[in-house]
Amino acid sequence: AVGWTDVDVRAVDTVRVLAADAVQNVGSGHPGTAMSLAPLAYLLYQNVMRHDPSEPHWLGRDRFVLSAGHSSLTQYIQLYLSGYGLELDDLRALRSWGSATPGHPEVHHTTGVEITTGPLGSGLASAVGMAMAQRRQRGMLDPDAPEGQSPFDHHVWVIASDGDIMEGVSSEASSLAGHQELSNLTVVYDQNFISIEDDTDISFSEDVGKRYEAYGWHVETVDWRQGAGESGDAVDTRGQGPYTEDVDALHAALQASRERTDKPTLVILRTIIAWPAPEAQDTGASHGSALGEDEVAATKKILGFDPAVSFPVEDAVLEHTRSVVERGRQARAAWQERFDAWRAANPERAALLDRLQAKQLPEGLEQALPTFDADAKGMATRKASGEVLSALADVMPELWGGSADLAGSNNTTMKGVPSFVPDGKATEMFPGHRYGRTMHFGIREHGMGMILNGIALEGLTRPYGGTFLVFSDYMRPAVRLASIQQLPVVYVWTHDSIGLGEDGPTHQPVEHLAALRAIPGLDVVRPADANETAVAWRTILGSVDHPAALALTRQNVPTFDRSVMASAEGVARGGYVLAEAEGGTPQVVLIGTGSEVQLAVEARETLQSAGIPTRVVSMPCREWFDEQDQAYRDEVLPPQVRARVSVEAGVSQGWRELVGDAGRMVSLEHFGASADYETLYREFGITAEAVVEAARACL
Amino acid sequence: AVGWTDVDVRAVDTVRVLAADAVQNVGSGHPGTAMSLAPLAYLLYQNVMRHDPSEPHWLGRDRFVLSAGHSSLTQYIQLYLSGYGLELDDLRALRSWGSATPGHPEVHHTTGVEITTGPLGSGLASAVGMAMAQRRQRGMLDPDAPEGQSPFDHHVWVIASDGDIMEGVSSEASSLAGHQELSNLTVVYDQNFISIEDDTDISFSEDVGKRYEAYGWHVETVDWRQGAGESGDAVDTRGQGPYTEDVDALHAALQASRERTDKPTLVILRTIIAWPAPEAQDTGASHGSALGEDEVAATKKILGFDPAVSFPVEDAVLEHTRSVVERGRQARAAWQERFDAWRAANPERAALLDRLQAKQLPEGLEQALPTFDADAKGMATRKASGEVLSALADVMPELWGGSADLAGSNNTTMKGVPSFVPDGKATEMFPGHRYGRTMHFGIREHGMGMILNGIALEGLTRPYGGTFLVFSDYMRPAVRLASIQQLPVVYVWTHDSIGLGEDGPTHQPVEHLAALRAIPGLDVVRPADANETAVAWRTILGSVDHPAALALTRQNVPTFDRSVMASAEGVARGGYVLAEAEGGTPQVVLIGTGSEVQLAVEARETLQSAGIPTRVVSMPCREWFDEQDQAYRDEVLPPQVRARVSVEAGVSQGWRELVGDAGRMVSLEHFGASADYETLYREFGITAEAVVEAARACL
């Protein structure tokens, strides 16, 4: 038993009152879950998790993920009580401009918050990535330590709500977590039978425990609604018996989950939302609205607080709860000994760790990168990308990734690298082990995206993930969260246009480049040939504070002759003059991306033959180009040259910005079709001739 | 037993050979599944489904959904054998320009194809929508008929692959299908343990049957890999025993699923992909590549076909398989009697059906629409939308919808309308029954999107679905498929900007308007006030061949005084002059959408006071405006007025097209923050002052 004293109980009740007060104070927010989960959150921060509030970035800390991000008070109040720097004034400033306590938890914003959550399912799914990263990091740095003995061992704890469990993204990630036997992951599912549309009965009657068992999880039910001593099965025990917050049973379930070494654990915790508010408990209204002054007062009375006092925290309570700092320091000191011993015994690995923590690229990366000889027949940029990855395998051990079941198509597998799978689950095609490196996400793009975020949040490795560009739609919420969280995730999106051919319109991205460029903080990079692909990868890896997407061709594209054209180094600036106008200052500038740059080059020949000095600009990354100073941008796109043509096999949206009123855009404003790609380009008018015609039209 | 004769067996083997030949002929495609599922597909088209190839749009037909869309030959070959109009030349033209046999099945393109599939999970999830629509249609038109006796009863049959089962969207929809007890739905899951990354063991080891039982489905396993007579449980019986295609067992499972009245059925069919190709069977390569000439020849030999003959179809086989037309005609004739009887007994309902089949709007719709009085304090457009829906409830019974657990926030519930839930699953807040109308999707946006598509494909009703605009990302693949399939689905996306306030950046759409406008064929409609909202709904409902999205505010916006400003009727043209310049021709045009139109109006006052004749254009729908003729567009945005300012609380991408080189855009190029909305607008510079400043800058 956890052995809570009266002060602990008082502290938990204080949490409930603070949650009610904080929402009442600002007038909006989510009090209900923060109240009913007070014992759980308190247990985690005070008794279960290994953490040290005085060193929030301690390498050996457990990770906490509030997948139910709307219940941000669940975390903020514990951060306050534990001593992470939040104070009562921060709770008073909940959800207000500039506060440390925004509506949903935000990483890099509030000390102690490990991840930005709120979009449902995202936290749980990202936590799977954290658990995977922990194992990979351990395998990279300390593979031989006995289980639980390595300084790189830690546990990931998640609080999830009904919404998290209903979202498909958590289904995908949970299935993979079971497959991966992630015993370092515990999810507590707060089953309170209430969501925004009130009683979840209206849309949700599945047996969640059975589903998670089907995924290969260990499932434990702690039923506070049933009354002490009884345990319910499935979802048919609602509201029977007295409500008893059996903290010892919950504690036992959590501790047992930490001890497991075979599979992840789902603890189904049956609660009454907004407990013990007399009227608001067990109602949908308490989920997302202030309780009202009378109800807050009534709750305080029930809990033995003065209804007239807001944000009441007794000194004894705070003193007691902040003692977690001292316990954390002690745990960290014990860990430090193990860590120092590891350091001493593993100088090379320690040097690697130092580099990873400093977020530096390895020496030798530049030299390791392949270059590609000029070749008119050329090479698909997805293939060039695959060669870059294989070339980086040895030099950059922190780089790892995989595909959502399209490894061979996305060229995401580093040659010779083992797969990241539990021992015994490797296949003939993919040998591997628990500390392997090539990830296999299955046909779960959205789960992949969230997992990549979780890996990046763990902080020591650099993840990438691949699928077809058209299926970036499936993972878009994850991409957005990578951008919001400023995570250096790399997307390898191949088959990036109608150039994929026969699979037809459902597989051909048309609007995706525009739609992805619209996401703030995401770099969309579409290299024109093999050498641009290599420089694109190098440039992307050089950034550590935002995600980047590679859009790569299925079909071959010419590898340009760089002895005639400009160096591919220009890629790093987003756009550059690939082929200069001959015979005078340019009369027209042709701007292309990816596989369409060759059309601009071809069109230039025709225009030059007709005596029109024509410049070709390769523009692999609009975002990088926008970051350049005005002088460089004017150098590439001289303001006086108003005859400009863009060519990209997608919607033109966004290109007017560069071509201007006088320019033209060769684009594709409708869905594709099923046919070989040469026919599609011809039939849809994405051709060198169309570029020439457009150029003439704006001269 | 189904009692197949030798001709049936020969026909099934012919299917396998045609699949191998068709892919070999074009050089790419997916032969493996079409070969191994030949008995299943044949069984469905020849023995199980109620359909009439001579009348593909027969109201009483069963629906077939090939969720494993990559295996399009599975369907094309049956359409050929059944007599839907496809011939051998069409199979020869597989995946080529202009053919009736594109890479993935496309509705409206190939007779007999009910739905466009390919993106995995989408077919299965949409099939759930079809099954829901069938129940709603029956409830609307023939609620009192005994189960199975109504002309509006039909069954939905799905073939799903590993990928369909792994995708989160099918998890969401399947959970809801179980909840909804959709006994008119049968999914056959082809469990062949092969996906593109070869052995599915590398990423997939869950117990699918147990998962579907947890959802409330009936699960039946037909294990052809195990050997006849034995049934396996879960996934641990791979490749044991001889491979026996026990068609009778499969037939029995399918027939039993049709008879069930309590829940949907998942038939887990264990197959060996590419059976019986000697080398290619059970390999990842056979999934998505031509087998090679030698392997095709070897397969033909095994099956007793001449290896030298391509596309071999014996007359006796075709004659036999096309007899399904006659059986279909008979079934339809029997149905017609029931239908005629229904017609005679239900003249009012018959009139409704006639109108629905003619895709006409009801009379009285115009009159039913609310108008809203001018009001400076105003009303949120989400609220106006809710009032419109309630006003249409009686006049437009085919209109139905709901929300992904945000009904109260999205204002998607028609007042007084019962919920669509199985009898006994209604809640206190949401009374309803199996034939109800308000849908409850749970926190499953992506599933909702696909379900809406399935409902629209059934063809008699008009569905809408709501969530926050930011979560349009979760359902984006479904929106794209609605556009590709030209389905009149309506999205009610509220909380459409930083105007939602305190929930912060994870909940505030910034890039979404641009990203959605990028999708070809989707209308994005962002009305400025309550009256624009009413006209927007009316205009949207007037279209039947493409989806539309409403972007609606959380916060109040002024209801403009239309006696001073122009009529909201202008909404139907996408953009219109809301407030004309005074004192001369306009010197500047301010263009706003949604909640930012009020800023343009306010800015106009300032500019007019300074003697600058200023026009305000409300531009709720860029797509509708683009459809207007040049004269109208020039009338609204006079070419000679180059001083133009757009204002929208989102990224500016796409607006340069309208404001031109000389114009300015008041926009938001970064993520939002958690605070009250007034503060956010001010801090982020989306203000009337900013509009005035921008206008002055371009004058």
Coordinates of N, CA and C in Angstrom, one line a residue, chain A residues 452-557:
Chain A
L452 N 6.7 9.4 -34.5 CA 7.9 10.2 -34.9 C 8.0 11.4 -33.9
N453 N 6.9 12.0 -33.6 CA 6.9 13.2 -32.7 C 7.4 12.7 -31.3
G454 N 6.9 11.6 -30.8 CA 7.3 11.1 -29.5 C 8.8 10.8 -29.5
I455 N 9.3 10.2 -30.6 CA 10.7 9.9 -30.7 C 11.5 11.2 -30.6
A456 N 11.1 12.2 -31.4 CA 11.8 13.4 -31.4 C 11.8 14.1 -30.0
L457 N 10.7 14.0 -29.3 CA 10.5 14.6 -28.0 C 11.5 13.9 -27.0
E458 N 11.7 12.6 -27.1 CA 12.7 12.0 -26.2 C 14.0 12.6 -26.3
G459 N 14.4 13.1 -27.5 CA 15.5 14.0 -27.6 C 16.8 13.6 -28.1
L460 N 17.1 12.3 -28.1 CA 18.4 11.9 -28.4 C 18.6 11.4 -29.9
T461 N 17.5 11.0 -30.5 CA 17.6 10.5 -31.9 C 16.9 11.3 -32.9
R462 N 17.1 11.1 -34.1 CA 16.5 11.8 -35.2 C 15.7 10.8 -36.1
P463 N 14.4 11.0 -36.0 CA 13.5 10.0 -36.7 C 13.0 10.5 -38.1
Y464 N 12.8 9.6 -39.0 CA 12.1 9.9 -40.2 C 11.1 8.8 -40.5
G465 N 10.2 9.1 -41.3 CA 9.1 8.2 -41.7 C 8.6 8.4 -43.1
G466 N 8.3 7.4 -43.8 CA 7.9 7.5 -45.2 C 6.5 6.9 -45.5
T467 N 5.9 7.6 -46.4 CA 4.7 7.0 -47.1 C 4.6 7.7 -48.5
F468 N 3.5 7.5 -49.2 CA 3.3 8.3 -50.4 C 2.9 9.7 -50.0
L469 N 3.2 10.6 -50.9 CA 2.9 12.0 -50.5 C 1.4 12.2 -50.4
V470 N 0.6 11.5 -51.1 CA -0.9 11.7 -51.1 C -1.4 11.3 -49.7
F471 N -0.7 10.4 -49.0 CA -1.1 9.9 -47.7 C -0.5 10.8 -46.6
S472 N 0.2 11.8 -46.9 CA 0.5 12.9 -45.9 C -0.8 13.4 -45.3
D473 N -1.9 13.3 -46.1 CA -3.2 13.7 -45.5 C -3.6 12.8 -44.3
Y474 N -3.3 11.5 -44.3 CA -3.6 10.7 -43.2 C -2.9 11.1 -41.9
M475 N -1.7 11.7 -42.1 CA -0.9 12.0 -40.9 C -0.8 13.5 -40.6
R476 N -1.6 14.3 -41.3 CA -1.5 15.7 -41.2 C -1.6 16.3 -39.7
P477 N -2.5 15.7 -38.9 CA -2.6 16.2 -37.5 C -1.2 16.1 -36.8
A478 N -0.5 15.0 -37.1 CA 0.8 14.8 -36.5 C 1.8 15.7 -37.1
V479 N 1.7 16.0 -38.3 CA 2.7 17.0 -38.9 C 2.5 18.4 -38.3
R480 N 1.2 18.7 -38.1 CA 0.9 20.0 -37.5 C 1.5 20.0 -36.1
L481 N 1.4 19.0 -35.3 CA 1.9 18.9 -34.0 C 3.4 18.9 -34.0
A482 N 4.0 18.3 -35.0 CA 5.5 18.4 -35.1 C 5.9 19.9 -35.3
S483 N 5.2 20.6 -36.1 CA 5.5 22.0 -36.3 C 5.2 22.8 -35.1
I484 N 4.1 22.6 -34.4 CA 3.8 23.4 -33.2 C 4.9 23.1 -32.2
Q485 N 5.3 21.9 -32.1 CA 6.3 21.5 -31.0 C 7.8 21.7 -31.5
Q486 N 7.9 22.2 -32.7 CA 9.3 22.5 -33.3 C 10.2 21.3 -33.2
L487 N 9.7 20.2 -33.7 CA 10.4 18.9 -33.6 C 11.1 18.6 -35.0
P488 N 12.4 18.2 -34.9 CA 13.1 17.9 -36.1 C 12.8 16.5 -36.7
V489 N 11.5 16.3 -37.1 CA 11.1 15.1 -37.7 C 11.2 15.3 -39.2
V490 N 11.6 14.2 -39.9 CA 11.8 14.3 -41.4 C 10.8 13.3 -42.0
Y491 N 10.0 13.8 -42.9 CA 9.0 13.0 -43.7 C 9.6 12.7 -45.0
V492 N 9.6 11.4 -45.4 CA 10.0 11.0 -46.7 C 8.8 10.6 -47.5
W493 N 8.3 11.6 -48.2 CA 7.0 11.4 -49.0 C 7.4 11.2 -50.5
T494 N 7.2 10.0 -50.9 CA 7.6 9.7 -52.3 C 6.3 9.7 -53.2
H495 N 6.5 9.4 -54.5 CA 5.4 9.3 -55.4 C 4.6 10.6 -55.4
D496 N 5.4 11.7 -55.7 CA 5.0 13.0 -55.3 C 4.1 13.8 -56.3
S497 N 3.6 13.1 -57.3 CA 2.8 13.8 -58.3 C 2.1 12.8 -59.2
I498 N 1.4 13.3 -60.2 CA 0.8 12.4 -61.2 C 1.9 11.5 -61.8
G499 N 3.2 11.9 -61.6 CA 4.3 11.1 -62.1 C 4.3 9.6 -61.5
L500 N 3.5 9.4 -60.5 CA 3.4 8.0 -60.1 C 2.6 7.1 -61.0
G501 N 1.8 7.7 -61.9 CA 1.2 7.0 -63.0 C 0.0 6.2 -62.7
E502 N 0.1 4.9 -62.9 CA -1.1 4.0 -63.1 C -2.0 3.9 -61.9
D503 N -1.5 4.2 -60.7 CA -2.4 4.0 -59.5 C -3.5 5.0 -59.5
G504 N -3.4 6.0 -60.2 CA -4.6 6.9 -60.5 C -4.9 7.9 -59.4
P505 N -6.0 8.6 -59.5 CA -6.3 9.8 -58.8 C -6.3 9.7 -57.2
T506 N -6.7 8.5 -56.7 CA -6.6 8.4 -55.3 C -5.2 8.4 -54.7
H507 N -4.3 8.1 -55.6 CA -2.9 8.0 -55.1 C -2.0 9.1 -55.6
Q508 N -2.6 10.0 -56.4 CA -1.8 11.1 -57.0 C -2.0 12.4 -56.2
P509 N -1.0 12.9 -55.6 CA -1.1 14.2 -54.9 C -1.2 15.3 -55.9
V510 N -2.1 16.2 -55.7 CA -2.3 17.3 -56.6 C -2.3 18.6 -55.7
E511 N -3.0 18.6 -54.6 CA -3.1 19.7 -53.7 C -2.1 19.7 -52.6
H512 N -1.4 18.6 -52.5 CA -0.6 18.4 -51.2 C 0.5 19.3 -51.0
L513 N 1.3 19.7 -52.1 CA 2.4 20.6 -51.9 C 1.9 21.9 -51.3
A514 N 0.8 22.4 -51.9 CA 0.3 23.7 -51.4 C -0.2 23.5 -50.0
A515 N -1.0 22.5 -49.8 CA -1.6 22.3 -48.4 C -0.5 22.2 -47.3
L516 N 0.6 21.5 -47.7 CA 1.7 21.4 -46.7 C 2.5 22.7 -46.5
R517 N 2.7 23.4 -47.6 CA 3.3 24.7 -47.5 C 2.6 25.6 -46.6
A518 N 1.2 25.4 -46.5 CA 0.4 26.3 -45.7 C 0.7 26.1 -44.2
I519 N 1.3 25.0 -43.8 CA 1.5 24.7 -42.4 C 2.7 25.6 -41.9
P520 N 2.5 26.5 -40.9 CA 3.6 27.3 -40.4 C 4.7 26.4 -39.8
G521 N 5.9 26.7 -40.2 CA 7.0 26.0 -39.5 C 7.4 24.7 -40.1
L522 N 6.8 24.3 -41.2 CA 7.2 23.0 -41.9 C 7.9 23.4 -43.2
D523 N 9.1 22.8 -43.4 CA 9.8 23.0 -44.6 C 9.4 21.9 -45.6
V524 N 8.9 22.3 -46.8 CA 8.5 21.4 -47.8 C 9.6 21.4 -48.9
V525 N 10.3 20.3 -49.1 CA 11.5 20.3 -49.9 C 11.3 19.3 -51.1
R526 N 11.4 19.8 -52.3 CA 11.1 19.0 -53.5 C 12.3 19.1 -54.4
P527 N 13.3 18.3 -54.2 CA 14.5 18.4 -55.0 C 14.3 17.9 -56.5
A528 N 15.1 18.5 -57.3 CA 14.9 18.3 -58.8 C 15.7 17.1 -59.3
D529 N 16.7 16.8 -58.6 CA 17.5 15.6 -59.1 C 18.2 15.0 -58.0
A530 N 19.1 14.0 -58.3 CA 19.7 13.2 -57.2 C 20.6 14.1 -56.4
N531 N 21.4 15.0 -57.0 CA 22.3 15.8 -56.2 C 21.6 16.8 -55.3
E532 N 20.5 17.3 -55.9 CA 19.6 18.2 -55.0 C 19.1 17.4 -53.8
T533 N 18.8 16.2 -54.0 CA 18.3 15.4 -52.9 C 19.3 15.2 -51.8
A534 N 20.6 15.0 -52.2 CA 21.6 14.9 -51.2 C 21.8 16.2 -50.4
V535 N 21.8 17.3 -51.1 CA 22.0 18.6 -50.4 C 20.7 18.9 -49.5
A536 N 19.6 18.5 -50.0 CA 18.3 18.7 -49.3 C 18.4 17.9 -47.9
W537 N 18.8 16.7 -48.0 CA 18.9 15.9 -46.8 C 19.9 16.6 -45.8
R538 N 21.1 17.0 -46.3 CA 22.1 17.6 -45.4 C 21.5 18.9 -44.8
T539 N 20.8 19.7 -45.6 CA 20.3 20.9 -45.1 C 19.2 20.6 -44.0
I540 N 18.4 19.7 -44.3 CA 17.3 19.3 -43.3 C 18.0 18.8 -42.0
L541 N 18.9 18.0 -42.1 CA 19.5 17.4 -40.9 C 20.3 18.5 -40.1
G542 N 20.6 19.6 -40.8 CA 21.3 20.7 -40.1 C 20.4 21.5 -39.2
S543 N 19.1 21.3 -39.3 CA 18.1 22.0 -38.4 C 17.7 21.1 -37.3
V544 N 17.5 21.7 -36.2 CA 17.0 20.8 -35.1 C 15.7 21.4 -34.4
D545 N 15.2 22.4 -35.0 CA 14.0 23.0 -34.3 C 12.7 23.1 -35.2
H546 N 12.7 22.3 -36.2 CA 11.4 22.2 -36.9 C 11.4 21.0 -37.9
P547 N 10.2 20.5 -38.3 CA 10.1 19.4 -39.2 C 10.3 19.8 -40.6
A548 N 10.7 18.8 -41.4 CA 10.8 19.0 -42.8 C 10.3 17.8 -43.6
A549 N 9.8 18.1 -44.8 CA 9.2 17.1 -45.6 C 9.9 17.0 -46.9
L550 N 10.3 15.8 -47.3 CA 10.9 15.6 -48.7 C 9.8 15.1 -49.6
A551 N 9.6 15.8 -50.7 CA 8.7 15.3 -51.7 C 9.5 14.7 -52.9
L552 N 9.4 13.4 -53.1 CA 10.3 12.7 -54.0 C 9.6 12.0 -55.1
T553 N 10.2 11.9 -56.2 CA 9.6 11.3 -57.4 C 9.6 9.8 -57.3
R554 N 8.6 9.2 -57.9 CA 8.7 7.8 -58.2 C 9.5 7.5 -59.5
Q555 N 9.2 8.4 -60.5 CA 9.8 8.2 -61.8 C 11.2 8.8 -61.8
N556 N 12.0 8.3 -62.8 CA 13.4 8.8 -63.0 C 13.3 10.3 -63.4
V557 N 14.3 11.1 -63.0 CA 14.4 12.4 -63.5 C 15.9 12.6 -63.8

